[in-house]
Amino acid sequence: MGILVIEGETRLKGRVTISGAKNAVLAVLPATLLAEGETIIENSPGINDVRVMGQILAALGAEVKENGSGFKINPGRVYSQSPPLELVKKLRASSLLLGPLLARYGQAEIVMPGGCNIGPRPLDQHIKGLRALGAEVKIERGFIWARAKKLKGAPVYLDVTSVGATENIMMAACLAEGKTVIENAAKEPEIVDIANLLNAMGASVKGAGTDVIRIQGVKHLRGARHTIIPDRIEAGTFMIAAAATRGEVTIENVIPEHLEPVIAKLREAGARVEVGEDSIKVTGCEGTCQPLDIKTLPYPGFPTDLQSPMTALLTTAAGTSIIKENIFENRFRHVDEFKRMGAQIKVEGRTAVVEGVDFLSGARVRATDLRAGAALIIAALMARGETIIQGTEHIDRGYENITGKFRALGAHIRRED
Ligand code: UD1
């Protein structure tokens, strides 16, 4: 397992190009199972989670050709609906195989997936939706087991706005008989991206990006060509890093509308944010940033995945910030690591109170999950002295070439064994 060694007090400067969205491609890859023919995926990020999903599809029998920033997938020879346990355990998003496998092959058997340690992540809404479409779903000895001779379209109301459940049900409903209406659906841009691919394959998905999605089932889907949208969370990470280090960074290949809450909050903190057509320039706060109140919410609210990077910025703000985590109840494990660097943060339940300090100091810290890892890089760039980050495997799951991208912006960051 490697470590990252980072020299602090660096002002990031320059340009960075954002990769394809991890959370889109992790659903797009399972969606390719629905097609009778080859699907070509472009602008896929070179990250471990995506590699694992590719390996899972190959293990099921699909023909998977990877070429760095893309995939060609042909599910013609899929013979298994039981993804290998050791791969599924590595990847929370493997739950997204349930809907496509069930819809195309009538069955799926998946061990309860792994992923980031950010609190309980139940699958009850996924299961509720698939049952509504007529599937028999059981959980036995840690496995989810689903069967259906033929799925039938139905109304599904989600009790919790879940990105994964919306995607799973939407994908399954494409090959169901008749009409499915998902109410209280998640509205994340990644869902729109997947719906666009499904429609290019011949599906009829309407309303993706709103809280009511209507799907008219079709008999067959064909292969298609699809370009993944830019990763708004990676973009947000670099935007926050630029503001936190009082740098000046142009973030390229972004869809600015996807980043509105981040743009608004960084402006409120005192950073300058200039929005172009497909780029955003962030210039850090003059002096110290202002404290903020942040509430994480489903899209278009402030994304939970940027809560820890934003907390890093606020550790040295000129006053007290309040951060309320409304999505994942246990997503404050990074706080103890920030405290090792001199941050003053109190957590009570779902709320963190951050008292801005004059400066952070380098320390030996551990990335407890993917986004916490990115947040620690930002804290390390802000801090005086050297920081050593352990747990880099979490970071590599979801950020493409993160050290190279930060180094190109002037960061002193290196990997060691
Ligand atoms: C996705 C993203 C993740 C992001 C999250 C919220 C992927 C691969 N991951 O995760 O990066 O942090 O959205 O934006 O796209 N819930 C239930 N029952 C369910 C499903 C979810 O109670 O059946 C709850 C969860 O515990 C959580 C909330 O709903 O509190 C939101 O979770 P969900 O939107 O499903 O997150 P993921 O799809 O797992």
Short mmCIF file of C-alpha atoms and ligand atoms in Angstrom, two decimals:
data_model
loop_
_atom_site.label_atom_id
_atom_site.label_comp_id
_atom_site.label_asym_id
_atom_site.label_seq_id
_atom_site.Cartn_x
_atom_site.Cartn_y
_atom_site.Cartn_z
CA MET A 1 0.00 0.00 0.00
CA GLY A 2 1.44 3.38 -0.98
CA ILE A 3 1.50 6.70 0.80
CA LEU A 4 1.34 10.26 -0.45
CA VAL A 5 3.91 12.74 0.75
CA ILE A 6 2.85 16.37 0.35
CA GLU A 7 4.72 19.59 1.09
CA GLY A 8 2.26 22.24 2.17
CA GLU A 9 1.72 25.97 1.68
CA THR A 10 1.43 25.69 -2.10
CA ARG A 11 -0.73 28.00 -4.16
CA LEU A 12 -2.13 25.95 -7.00
CA LYS A 13 -1.81 27.62 -10.39
CA GLY A 14 -2.60 26.56 -13.92
CA ARG A 15 -5.11 24.44 -15.81
CA VAL A 16 -6.54 21.03 -15.12
CA THR A 17 -8.70 18.86 -17.37
CA ILE A 18 -11.51 16.93 -15.75
CA SER A 19 -12.03 13.23 -16.55
CA GLY A 20 -15.29 11.39 -17.21
CA ALA A 21 -17.69 10.96 -14.31
CA LYS A 22 -17.00 7.93 -12.14
CA ASN A 23 -20.59 7.73 -10.95
CA ALA A 24 -21.93 7.82 -14.50
CA VAL A 25 -19.65 5.16 -15.93
CA LEU A 26 -20.27 2.84 -12.97
CA ALA A 27 -23.93 2.63 -14.03
CA VAL A 28 -23.29 2.90 -17.77
CA LEU A 29 -21.11 -0.24 -17.75
CA PRO A 30 -23.86 -2.45 -16.21
CA ALA A 31 -26.35 -0.84 -18.64
CA THR A 32 -24.37 -2.25 -21.57
CA LEU A 33 -25.61 -5.72 -20.51
CA LEU A 34 -29.08 -4.71 -21.67
CA ALA A 35 -28.05 -4.37 -25.33
CA GLU A 36 -27.98 -7.01 -28.01
CA GLY A 37 -24.72 -5.89 -29.54
CA GLU A 38 -21.61 -3.89 -28.84
CA THR A 39 -21.69 -0.61 -26.92
CA ILE A 40 -18.82 1.85 -27.18
CA ILE A 41 -18.13 4.05 -24.16
CA GLU A 42 -15.89 7.09 -24.50
CA ASN A 43 -14.35 9.48 -21.93
CA SER A 44 -14.27 6.85 -19.21
CA PRO A 45 -11.90 7.74 -16.32
CA GLY A 46 -8.87 5.50 -15.69
CA ILE A 47 -9.68 4.65 -12.07
CA ASN A 48 -9.75 1.45 -10.07
CA ASP A 49 -13.53 1.30 -9.48
CA VAL A 50 -14.12 1.41 -13.23
CA ARG A 51 -11.47 -1.27 -13.87
CA VAL A 52 -13.19 -3.51 -11.31
CA MET A 53 -16.58 -3.03 -12.98
CA GLY A 54 -14.97 -3.94 -16.33
CA GLN A 55 -13.48 -7.08 -14.73
CA ILE A 56 -16.88 -8.03 -13.33
CA LEU A 57 -18.53 -7.78 -16.76
CA ALA A 58 -15.72 -9.87 -18.26
CA ALA A 59 -16.13 -12.48 -15.51
CA LEU A 60 -19.81 -12.76 -16.40
CA GLY A 61 -18.80 -13.65 -19.96
CA ALA A 62 -19.09 -10.27 -21.69
CA GLU A 63 -16.45 -9.30 -24.23
CA VAL A 64 -14.73 -6.28 -22.67
CA LYS A 65 -12.12 -4.29 -24.57
CA GLU A 66 -10.55 -1.42 -22.63
CA ASN A 67 -8.40 1.21 -24.29
CA GLY A 68 -7.48 3.62 -21.48
CA SER A 69 -10.26 6.16 -21.86
CA GLY A 70 -12.96 3.92 -23.23
CA PHE A 71 -14.59 0.54 -23.44
CA LYS A 72 -16.15 -1.66 -26.09
CA ILE A 73 -18.53 -4.10 -24.48
CA ASN A 74 -20.44 -6.90 -26.09
CA PRO A 75 -22.60 -8.97 -23.73
CA GLY A 76 -23.40 -11.57 -26.43
CA ARG A 77 -21.69 -14.41 -24.57
CA VAL A 78 -22.70 -13.64 -21.00
CA TYR A 79 -23.25 -16.98 -19.26
CA SER A 80 -23.27 -16.02 -15.56
CA GLN A 81 -25.53 -13.79 -13.49
CA SER A 82 -23.44 -14.23 -10.33
CA PRO A 83 -20.64 -11.66 -10.30
CA PRO A 84 -17.50 -12.92 -8.51
CA LEU A 85 -17.63 -12.30 -4.79
CA GLU A 86 -14.08 -10.94 -4.45
CA LEU A 87 -14.72 -8.24 -7.09
CA VAL A 88 -18.20 -7.27 -5.84
CA LYS A 89 -16.83 -6.83 -2.33
CA LYS A 90 -14.49 -4.13 -3.66
CA LEU A 91 -17.19 -2.08 -5.29
CA ARG A 92 -20.35 -0.66 -3.76
CA ALA A 93 -21.68 0.19 -7.23
CA SER A 94 -21.84 -3.50 -8.12
CA SER A 95 -25.42 -3.34 -6.81
CA LEU A 96 -26.12 -1.61 -10.16
CA LEU A 97 -25.74 -4.98 -11.89
CA LEU A 98 -28.96 -6.20 -10.27
CA GLY A 99 -31.43 -4.36 -12.52
CA PRO A 100 -29.70 -5.08 -15.87
CA LEU A 101 -29.00 -8.76 -15.09
CA LEU A 102 -32.56 -9.33 -13.93
CA ALA A 103 -34.13 -7.54 -16.88
CA ARG A 104 -31.98 -9.21 -19.55
CA TYR A 105 -31.43 -12.72 -18.13
CA GLY A 106 -34.24 -13.13 -15.60
CA GLN A 107 -31.95 -13.60 -12.62
CA ALA A 108 -29.14 -12.11 -10.54
CA GLU A 109 -27.23 -13.23 -7.49
CA ILE A 110 -24.95 -10.67 -5.86
CA VAL A 111 -23.14 -10.64 -2.55
CA MET A 112 -23.99 -7.49 -0.54
CA PRO A 113 -21.51 -5.01 -2.05
CA GLY A 114 -18.57 -3.26 -0.36
CA GLY A 115 -17.31 0.28 -1.05
CA CYS A 116 -16.63 3.37 1.04
CA ASN A 117 -16.98 3.21 4.78
CA ILE A 118 -19.33 6.18 5.19
CA GLY A 119 -22.16 4.62 7.15
CA PRO A 120 -24.90 2.11 6.45
CA ARG A 121 -25.94 1.99 2.80
CA PRO A 122 -29.07 -0.13 2.62
CA LEU A 123 -30.52 -1.40 -0.67
CA ASP A 124 -34.17 -1.52 0.44
CA GLN A 125 -35.29 1.00 -2.21
CA HIS A 126 -33.54 -0.93 -5.00
CA ILE A 127 -35.30 -4.07 -3.80
CA LYS A 128 -38.66 -2.35 -3.37
CA GLY A 129 -38.49 -1.12 -6.98
CA LEU A 130 -37.48 -4.46 -8.47
CA ARG A 131 -40.22 -6.22 -6.50
CA ALA A 132 -42.73 -3.66 -7.81
CA LEU A 133 -41.69 -4.73 -11.33
CA GLY A 134 -42.60 -8.30 -10.41
CA ALA A 135 -39.25 -9.75 -9.33
CA GLU A 136 -38.87 -12.16 -6.48
CA VAL A 137 -36.02 -10.82 -4.32
CA LYS A 138 -34.53 -12.51 -1.26
CA ILE A 139 -31.56 -11.75 0.95
CA GLU A 140 -29.92 -14.94 2.18
CA ARG A 141 -26.53 -15.48 3.83
CA GLY A 142 -25.30 -12.05 2.71
CA PHE A 143 -26.44 -12.51 -0.90
CA ILE A 144 -29.17 -10.69 -2.80
CA TRP A 145 -30.97 -13.17 -4.95
CA ALA A 146 -33.44 -11.94 -7.60
CA ARG A 147 -35.57 -13.82 -10.15
CA ALA A 148 -38.26 -12.81 -12.66
CA LYS A 149 -39.57 -14.63 -15.73
CA LYS A 150 -40.69 -11.33 -17.20
CA LEU A 151 -40.61 -7.92 -15.52
CA LYS A 152 -43.78 -5.84 -15.76
CA GLY A 153 -43.85 -2.04 -15.69
CA ALA A 154 -45.37 -0.52 -12.55
CA PRO A 155 -45.49 2.70 -10.54
CA VAL A 156 -42.61 2.94 -8.02
CA TYR A 157 -42.46 5.57 -5.31
CA LEU A 158 -39.04 5.88 -3.68
CA ASP A 159 -39.29 6.55 0.07
CA VAL A 160 -35.70 7.83 0.01
CA THR A 161 -34.27 9.73 -2.95
CA SER A 162 -31.61 7.24 -3.94
CA VAL A 163 -29.29 7.63 -6.92
CA GLY A 164 -28.51 3.92 -7.13
CA ALA A 165 -32.13 2.78 -6.71
CA THR A 166 -33.30 5.22 -9.40
CA GLU A 167 -30.64 3.89 -11.79
CA ASN A 168 -31.32 0.22 -11.06
CA ILE A 169 -35.08 0.56 -11.51
CA MET A 170 -34.72 2.76 -14.60
CA MET A 171 -32.40 0.22 -16.27
CA ALA A 172 -34.60 -2.77 -15.37
CA ALA A 173 -37.78 -1.02 -16.54
CA CYS A 174 -36.38 -0.54 -20.06
CA LEU A 175 -36.91 -4.23 -20.84
CA ALA A 176 -40.07 -4.65 -18.72
CA GLU A 177 -43.47 -5.10 -20.32
CA GLY A 178 -45.46 -1.83 -20.23
CA LYS A 179 -44.93 1.45 -18.44
CA THR A 180 -42.96 2.24 -15.26
CA VAL A 181 -43.20 5.55 -13.45
CA ILE A 182 -40.53 6.27 -10.83
CA GLU A 183 -41.68 8.97 -8.41
CA ASN A 184 -39.39 10.85 -6.04
CA ALA A 185 -36.56 9.81 -8.36
CA ALA A 186 -33.05 11.20 -7.86
CA LYS A 187 -32.18 14.03 -10.28
CA GLU A 188 -28.39 13.74 -10.45
CA PRO A 189 -26.76 14.55 -13.83
CA GLU A 190 -25.35 11.01 -13.90
CA ILE A 191 -28.91 9.69 -14.11
CA VAL A 192 -29.54 11.87 -17.16
CA ASP A 193 -26.32 10.53 -18.71
CA ILE A 194 -27.45 6.93 -18.24
CA ALA A 195 -30.93 7.73 -19.58
CA ASN A 196 -29.29 9.24 -22.67
CA LEU A 197 -27.38 6.01 -23.28
CA LEU A 198 -30.51 3.91 -22.72
CA ASN A 199 -32.44 6.03 -25.22
CA ALA A 200 -29.59 5.74 -27.74
CA MET A 201 -29.94 1.95 -27.31
CA GLY A 202 -33.61 2.23 -28.29
CA ALA A 203 -35.25 2.61 -24.87
CA SER A 204 -37.98 5.12 -24.07
CA VAL A 205 -36.97 6.99 -20.91
CA LYS A 206 -38.56 10.38 -20.30
CA GLY A 207 -38.12 12.85 -17.45
CA ALA A 208 -34.62 11.85 -16.29
CA GLY A 209 -33.25 14.83 -14.34
CA THR A 210 -36.69 15.51 -12.79
CA ASP A 211 -38.27 13.67 -9.89
CA VAL A 212 -40.67 11.71 -12.12
CA ILE A 213 -39.15 9.35 -14.68
CA ARG A 214 -41.42 7.53 -17.15
CA ILE A 215 -40.16 4.46 -18.91
CA GLN A 216 -42.02 2.60 -21.63
CA GLY A 217 -40.58 -0.90 -21.83
CA VAL A 218 -39.31 -2.25 -25.18
CA LYS A 219 -38.56 -5.84 -26.29
CA HIS A 220 -34.92 -5.36 -27.29
CA LEU A 221 -32.16 -2.82 -26.97
CA ARG A 222 -29.25 -2.44 -29.38
CA GLY A 223 -25.63 -1.41 -28.85
CA ALA A 224 -24.83 2.31 -28.99
CA ARG A 225 -21.97 4.78 -28.73
CA HIS A 226 -21.84 7.04 -25.68
CA THR A 227 -19.54 9.72 -24.25
CA ILE A 228 -19.51 9.99 -20.45
CA ILE A 229 -20.19 13.45 -18.95
CA PRO A 230 -17.39 15.21 -17.04
CA ASP A 231 -17.01 14.35 -13.36
CA ARG A 232 -18.60 17.18 -11.38
CA ILE A 233 -17.13 15.86 -8.11
CA GLU A 234 -13.58 15.80 -9.47
CA ALA A 235 -14.17 19.32 -10.84
CA GLY A 236 -15.53 20.46 -7.47
CA THR A 237 -12.51 18.97 -5.71
CA PHE A 238 -10.11 21.03 -7.84
CA MET A 239 -12.26 24.15 -7.47
CA ILE A 240 -12.19 23.87 -3.69
CA ALA A 241 -8.46 23.07 -3.76
CA ALA A 242 -7.82 26.22 -5.81
CA ALA A 243 -9.80 28.39 -3.38
CA ALA A 244 -8.31 26.74 -0.27
CA THR A 245 -4.71 27.27 -1.42
CA ARG A 246 -5.41 30.85 -2.53
CA GLY A 247 -4.44 29.72 -6.00
CA GLU A 248 -5.66 30.48 -9.49
CA VAL A 249 -6.84 27.47 -11.43
CA THR A 250 -8.86 27.00 -14.61
CA ILE A 251 -10.83 23.79 -14.52
CA GLU A 252 -11.50 22.57 -18.05
CA ASN A 253 -13.98 20.09 -19.56
CA VAL A 254 -16.80 20.78 -17.08
CA ILE A 255 -20.54 21.39 -17.33
CA PRO A 256 -20.85 24.52 -15.13
CA GLU A 257 -24.61 23.99 -14.47
CA HIS A 258 -23.71 20.78 -12.61
CA LEU A 259 -21.53 22.78 -10.24
CA GLU A 260 -23.91 25.56 -9.21
CA PRO A 261 -23.95 24.80 -5.46
CA VAL A 262 -20.14 24.67 -5.37
CA ILE A 263 -19.82 27.91 -7.35
CA ALA A 264 -22.30 29.63 -5.02
CA LYS A 265 -20.60 28.44 -1.83
CA LEU A 266 -17.10 29.31 -3.01
CA ARG A 267 -18.28 32.82 -3.91
CA GLU A 268 -19.90 33.12 -0.49
CA ALA A 269 -16.56 32.14 1.06
CA GLY A 270 -14.91 35.01 -0.85
CA ALA A 271 -13.30 33.19 -3.78
CA ARG A 272 -13.61 34.58 -7.30
CA VAL A 273 -15.32 32.16 -9.67
CA GLU A 274 -15.50 32.96 -13.38
CA VAL A 275 -17.75 30.66 -15.38
CA GLY A 276 -17.05 29.94 -19.05
CA GLU A 277 -18.89 27.69 -21.48
CA ASP A 278 -17.10 24.51 -20.47
CA SER A 279 -14.53 25.79 -17.99
CA ILE A 280 -14.46 27.48 -14.59
CA LYS A 281 -11.68 29.67 -13.24
CA VAL A 282 -11.31 29.85 -9.47
CA THR A 283 -9.15 32.45 -7.77
CA GLY A 284 -8.68 31.93 -4.03
CA CYS A 285 -10.00 34.20 -1.30
CA GLU A 286 -7.94 37.29 -0.62
CA GLY A 287 -6.58 36.76 2.88
CA THR A 288 -8.73 34.25 4.71
CA CYS A 289 -11.95 32.66 3.43
CA GLN A 290 -15.25 33.47 5.14
CA PRO A 291 -16.96 30.73 7.17
CA LEU A 292 -19.98 28.97 5.63
CA ASP A 293 -23.13 27.07 6.50
CA ILE A 294 -23.34 23.95 4.36
CA LYS A 295 -26.14 21.40 4.15
CA THR A 296 -25.60 18.36 1.95
CA LEU A 297 -28.67 17.44 -0.08
CA PRO A 298 -29.61 15.38 -3.13
CA TYR A 299 -28.92 17.17 -6.45
CA PRO A 300 -29.25 20.11 -7.10
CA GLY A 301 -28.28 20.66 -3.45
CA PHE A 302 -24.70 20.68 -2.18
CA PRO A 303 -23.21 17.22 -2.90
CA THR A 304 -22.29 15.00 0.03
CA ASP A 305 -19.20 13.92 -1.94
CA LEU A 306 -17.78 17.45 -1.62
CA GLN A 307 -18.57 17.84 2.07
CA SER A 308 -15.13 16.71 3.26
CA PRO A 309 -13.15 18.78 0.69
CA MET A 310 -15.19 21.84 1.69
CA THR A 311 -14.53 21.09 5.36
CA ALA A 312 -10.80 21.18 4.59
CA LEU A 313 -11.17 24.70 3.20
CA LEU A 314 -13.21 25.85 6.20
CA THR A 315 -10.65 24.66 8.80
CA THR A 316 -8.82 27.98 8.36
CA ALA A 317 -11.80 30.25 7.63
CA ALA A 318 -12.23 33.50 9.58
CA GLY A 319 -14.87 32.21 12.02
CA THR A 320 -17.25 29.34 12.71
CA SER A 321 -18.77 27.15 9.98
CA ILE A 322 -21.65 24.73 10.41
CA ILE A 323 -21.79 21.63 8.22
CA LYS A 324 -24.88 19.44 8.21
CA GLU A 325 -24.55 16.02 6.53
CA ASN A 326 -28.02 14.96 5.46
CA ILE A 327 -27.17 12.04 3.15
CA PHE A 328 -24.78 9.67 4.94
CA GLU A 329 -24.92 9.59 8.72
CA ASN A 330 -21.34 8.46 9.31
CA ARG A 331 -19.55 10.75 6.90
CA PHE A 332 -17.39 12.60 9.42
CA ARG A 333 -14.54 10.14 9.83
CA HIS A 334 -12.16 12.61 8.16
CA VAL A 335 -12.67 15.02 11.07
CA ASP A 336 -10.29 13.13 13.37
CA GLU A 337 -7.64 13.29 10.66
CA PHE A 338 -8.09 17.05 10.21
CA LYS A 339 -7.75 17.41 13.98
CA ARG A 340 -4.30 15.78 13.82
CA MET A 341 -3.37 18.69 11.57
CA GLY A 342 -4.57 21.24 14.12
CA ALA A 343 -8.16 21.78 12.96
CA GLN A 344 -10.79 22.59 15.58
CA ILE A 345 -13.95 20.65 14.77
CA LYS A 346 -16.73 19.28 16.94
CA VAL A 347 -19.16 16.70 15.62
CA GLU A 348 -22.58 16.20 17.13
CA GLY A 349 -24.77 13.73 15.30
CA ARG A 350 -25.00 14.85 11.71
CA THR A 351 -23.53 18.31 12.33
CA ALA A 352 -19.90 19.44 12.38
CA VAL A 353 -18.97 22.80 13.88
CA VAL A 354 -15.68 24.05 12.46
CA GLU A 355 -13.83 26.85 14.28
CA GLY A 356 -11.38 28.39 11.84
CA VAL A 357 -7.74 28.25 13.01
CA ASP A 358 -4.82 30.36 11.77
CA PHE A 359 -3.08 27.47 10.04
CA LEU A 360 -2.95 23.68 9.70
CA SER A 361 0.24 21.73 10.35
CA GLY A 362 1.49 18.74 8.38
CA ALA A 363 0.93 15.37 10.06
CA ARG A 364 0.63 11.65 9.37
CA VAL A 365 -3.01 11.00 8.48
CA ARG A 366 -5.18 8.28 6.95
CA ALA A 367 -7.71 8.50 4.12
CA THR A 368 -10.78 6.78 5.55
CA ASP A 369 -12.73 6.90 2.30
CA LEU A 370 -12.42 8.19 -1.26
CA ARG A 371 -13.56 11.79 -0.75
CA ALA A 372 -11.91 12.05 2.68
CA GLY A 373 -8.68 11.21 0.87
CA ALA A 374 -9.17 14.07 -1.60
CA ALA A 375 -10.00 16.37 1.32
CA LEU A 376 -6.76 15.41 3.09
CA ILE A 377 -4.76 16.30 -0.03
CA ILE A 378 -6.36 19.75 0.06
CA ALA A 379 -5.65 20.11 3.80
CA ALA A 380 -2.05 18.98 3.20
CA LEU A 381 -1.57 21.60 0.45
CA MET A 382 -2.86 24.27 2.86
CA ALA A 383 -0.75 23.10 5.84
CA ARG A 384 2.65 24.18 7.06
CA GLY A 385 5.21 21.39 6.64
CA GLU A 386 4.93 17.87 5.34
CA THR A 387 1.87 15.61 5.44
CA ILE A 388 1.88 11.88 4.88
CA ILE A 389 -1.41 10.35 3.75
CA GLN A 390 -1.99 6.63 4.16
CA GLY A 391 -4.86 4.74 2.59
CA THR A 392 -4.15 5.94 -0.97
CA GLU A 393 -6.04 2.92 -2.35
CA HIS A 394 -9.26 4.75 -1.46
CA ILE A 395 -8.20 7.81 -3.47
CA ASP A 396 -7.18 5.78 -6.52
CA ARG A 397 -10.62 4.18 -6.62
CA GLY A 398 -12.14 7.42 -7.83
CA TYR A 399 -9.63 10.05 -9.03
CA GLU A 400 -7.74 9.61 -12.29
CA ASN A 401 -4.04 10.49 -12.06
CA ILE A 402 -4.64 12.67 -9.03
CA THR A 403 -0.96 13.16 -8.20
CA GLY A 404 -0.11 14.06 -11.81
CA LYS A 405 -2.95 16.57 -12.00
CA PHE A 406 -2.02 18.26 -8.71
CA ARG A 407 1.68 18.24 -9.63
CA ALA A 408 0.89 20.00 -12.91
CA LEU A 409 -0.71 22.76 -10.79
CA GLY A 410 2.51 23.18 -8.81
CA ALA A 411 1.82 20.86 -5.87
CA HIS A 412 4.74 19.06 -4.26
CA ILE A 413 3.13 15.67 -4.02
CA ARG A 414 4.73 12.27 -4.49
CA ARG A 415 3.90 8.63 -3.97
CA GLU A 416 6.07 6.34 -1.89
CA ASP A 417 5.75 2.68 -1.03
C1 UD1 B 1 -24.34 7.54 -5.13
C2 UD1 B 1 -22.93 7.87 -5.51
C3 UD1 B 1 -22.17 8.42 -4.31
C4 UD1 B 1 -22.92 9.60 -3.71
C5 UD1 B 1 -24.38 9.23 -3.43
C6 UD1 B 1 -25.21 10.41 -2.95
C7 UD1 B 1 -22.50 6.23 -7.23
C8 UD1 B 1 -21.73 5.04 -7.67
N1 UD1 B 1 -22.28 6.67 -5.99
O1 UD1 B 1 -24.29 6.51 -4.16
O2 UD1 B 1 -20.89 8.86 -4.75
O3 UD1 B 1 -22.30 9.95 -2.48
O4 UD1 B 1 -24.99 8.71 -4.61
O5 UD1 B 1 -25.15 11.44 -3.87
O6 UD1 B 1 -23.25 6.81 -8.00
N2 UD1 B 1 -30.66 4.69 0.83
C9 UD1 B 1 -31.61 3.93 1.45
N3 UD1 B 1 -32.09 2.83 0.80
C10 UD1 B 1 -31.66 2.45 -0.43
C11 UD1 B 1 -30.67 3.23 -1.06
C12 UD1 B 1 -30.20 4.36 -0.42
O7 UD1 B 1 -32.02 4.22 2.56
O8 UD1 B 1 -32.14 1.43 -0.96
C13 UD1 B 1 -30.13 5.90 1.50
C14 UD1 B 1 -28.62 5.83 1.74
O9 UD1 B 1 -28.34 5.16 2.95
C15 UD1 B 1 -28.28 7.29 1.79
C16 UD1 B 1 -29.23 7.92 0.77
O10 UD1 B 1 -30.28 6.98 0.59
O11 UD1 B 1 -28.57 7.81 3.06
C17 UD1 B 1 -28.64 8.24 -0.56
O12 UD1 B 1 -28.00 7.10 -1.08
P1 UD1 B 1 -27.90 6.81 -2.65
O13 UD1 B 1 -28.37 8.01 -3.38
O14 UD1 B 1 -28.53 5.51 -2.94
O15 UD1 B 1 -26.34 6.66 -2.84
P2 UD1 B 1 -25.60 5.66 -3.81
O16 UD1 B 1 -26.39 5.44 -5.05
O17 UD1 B 1 -25.14 4.48 -3.04
#
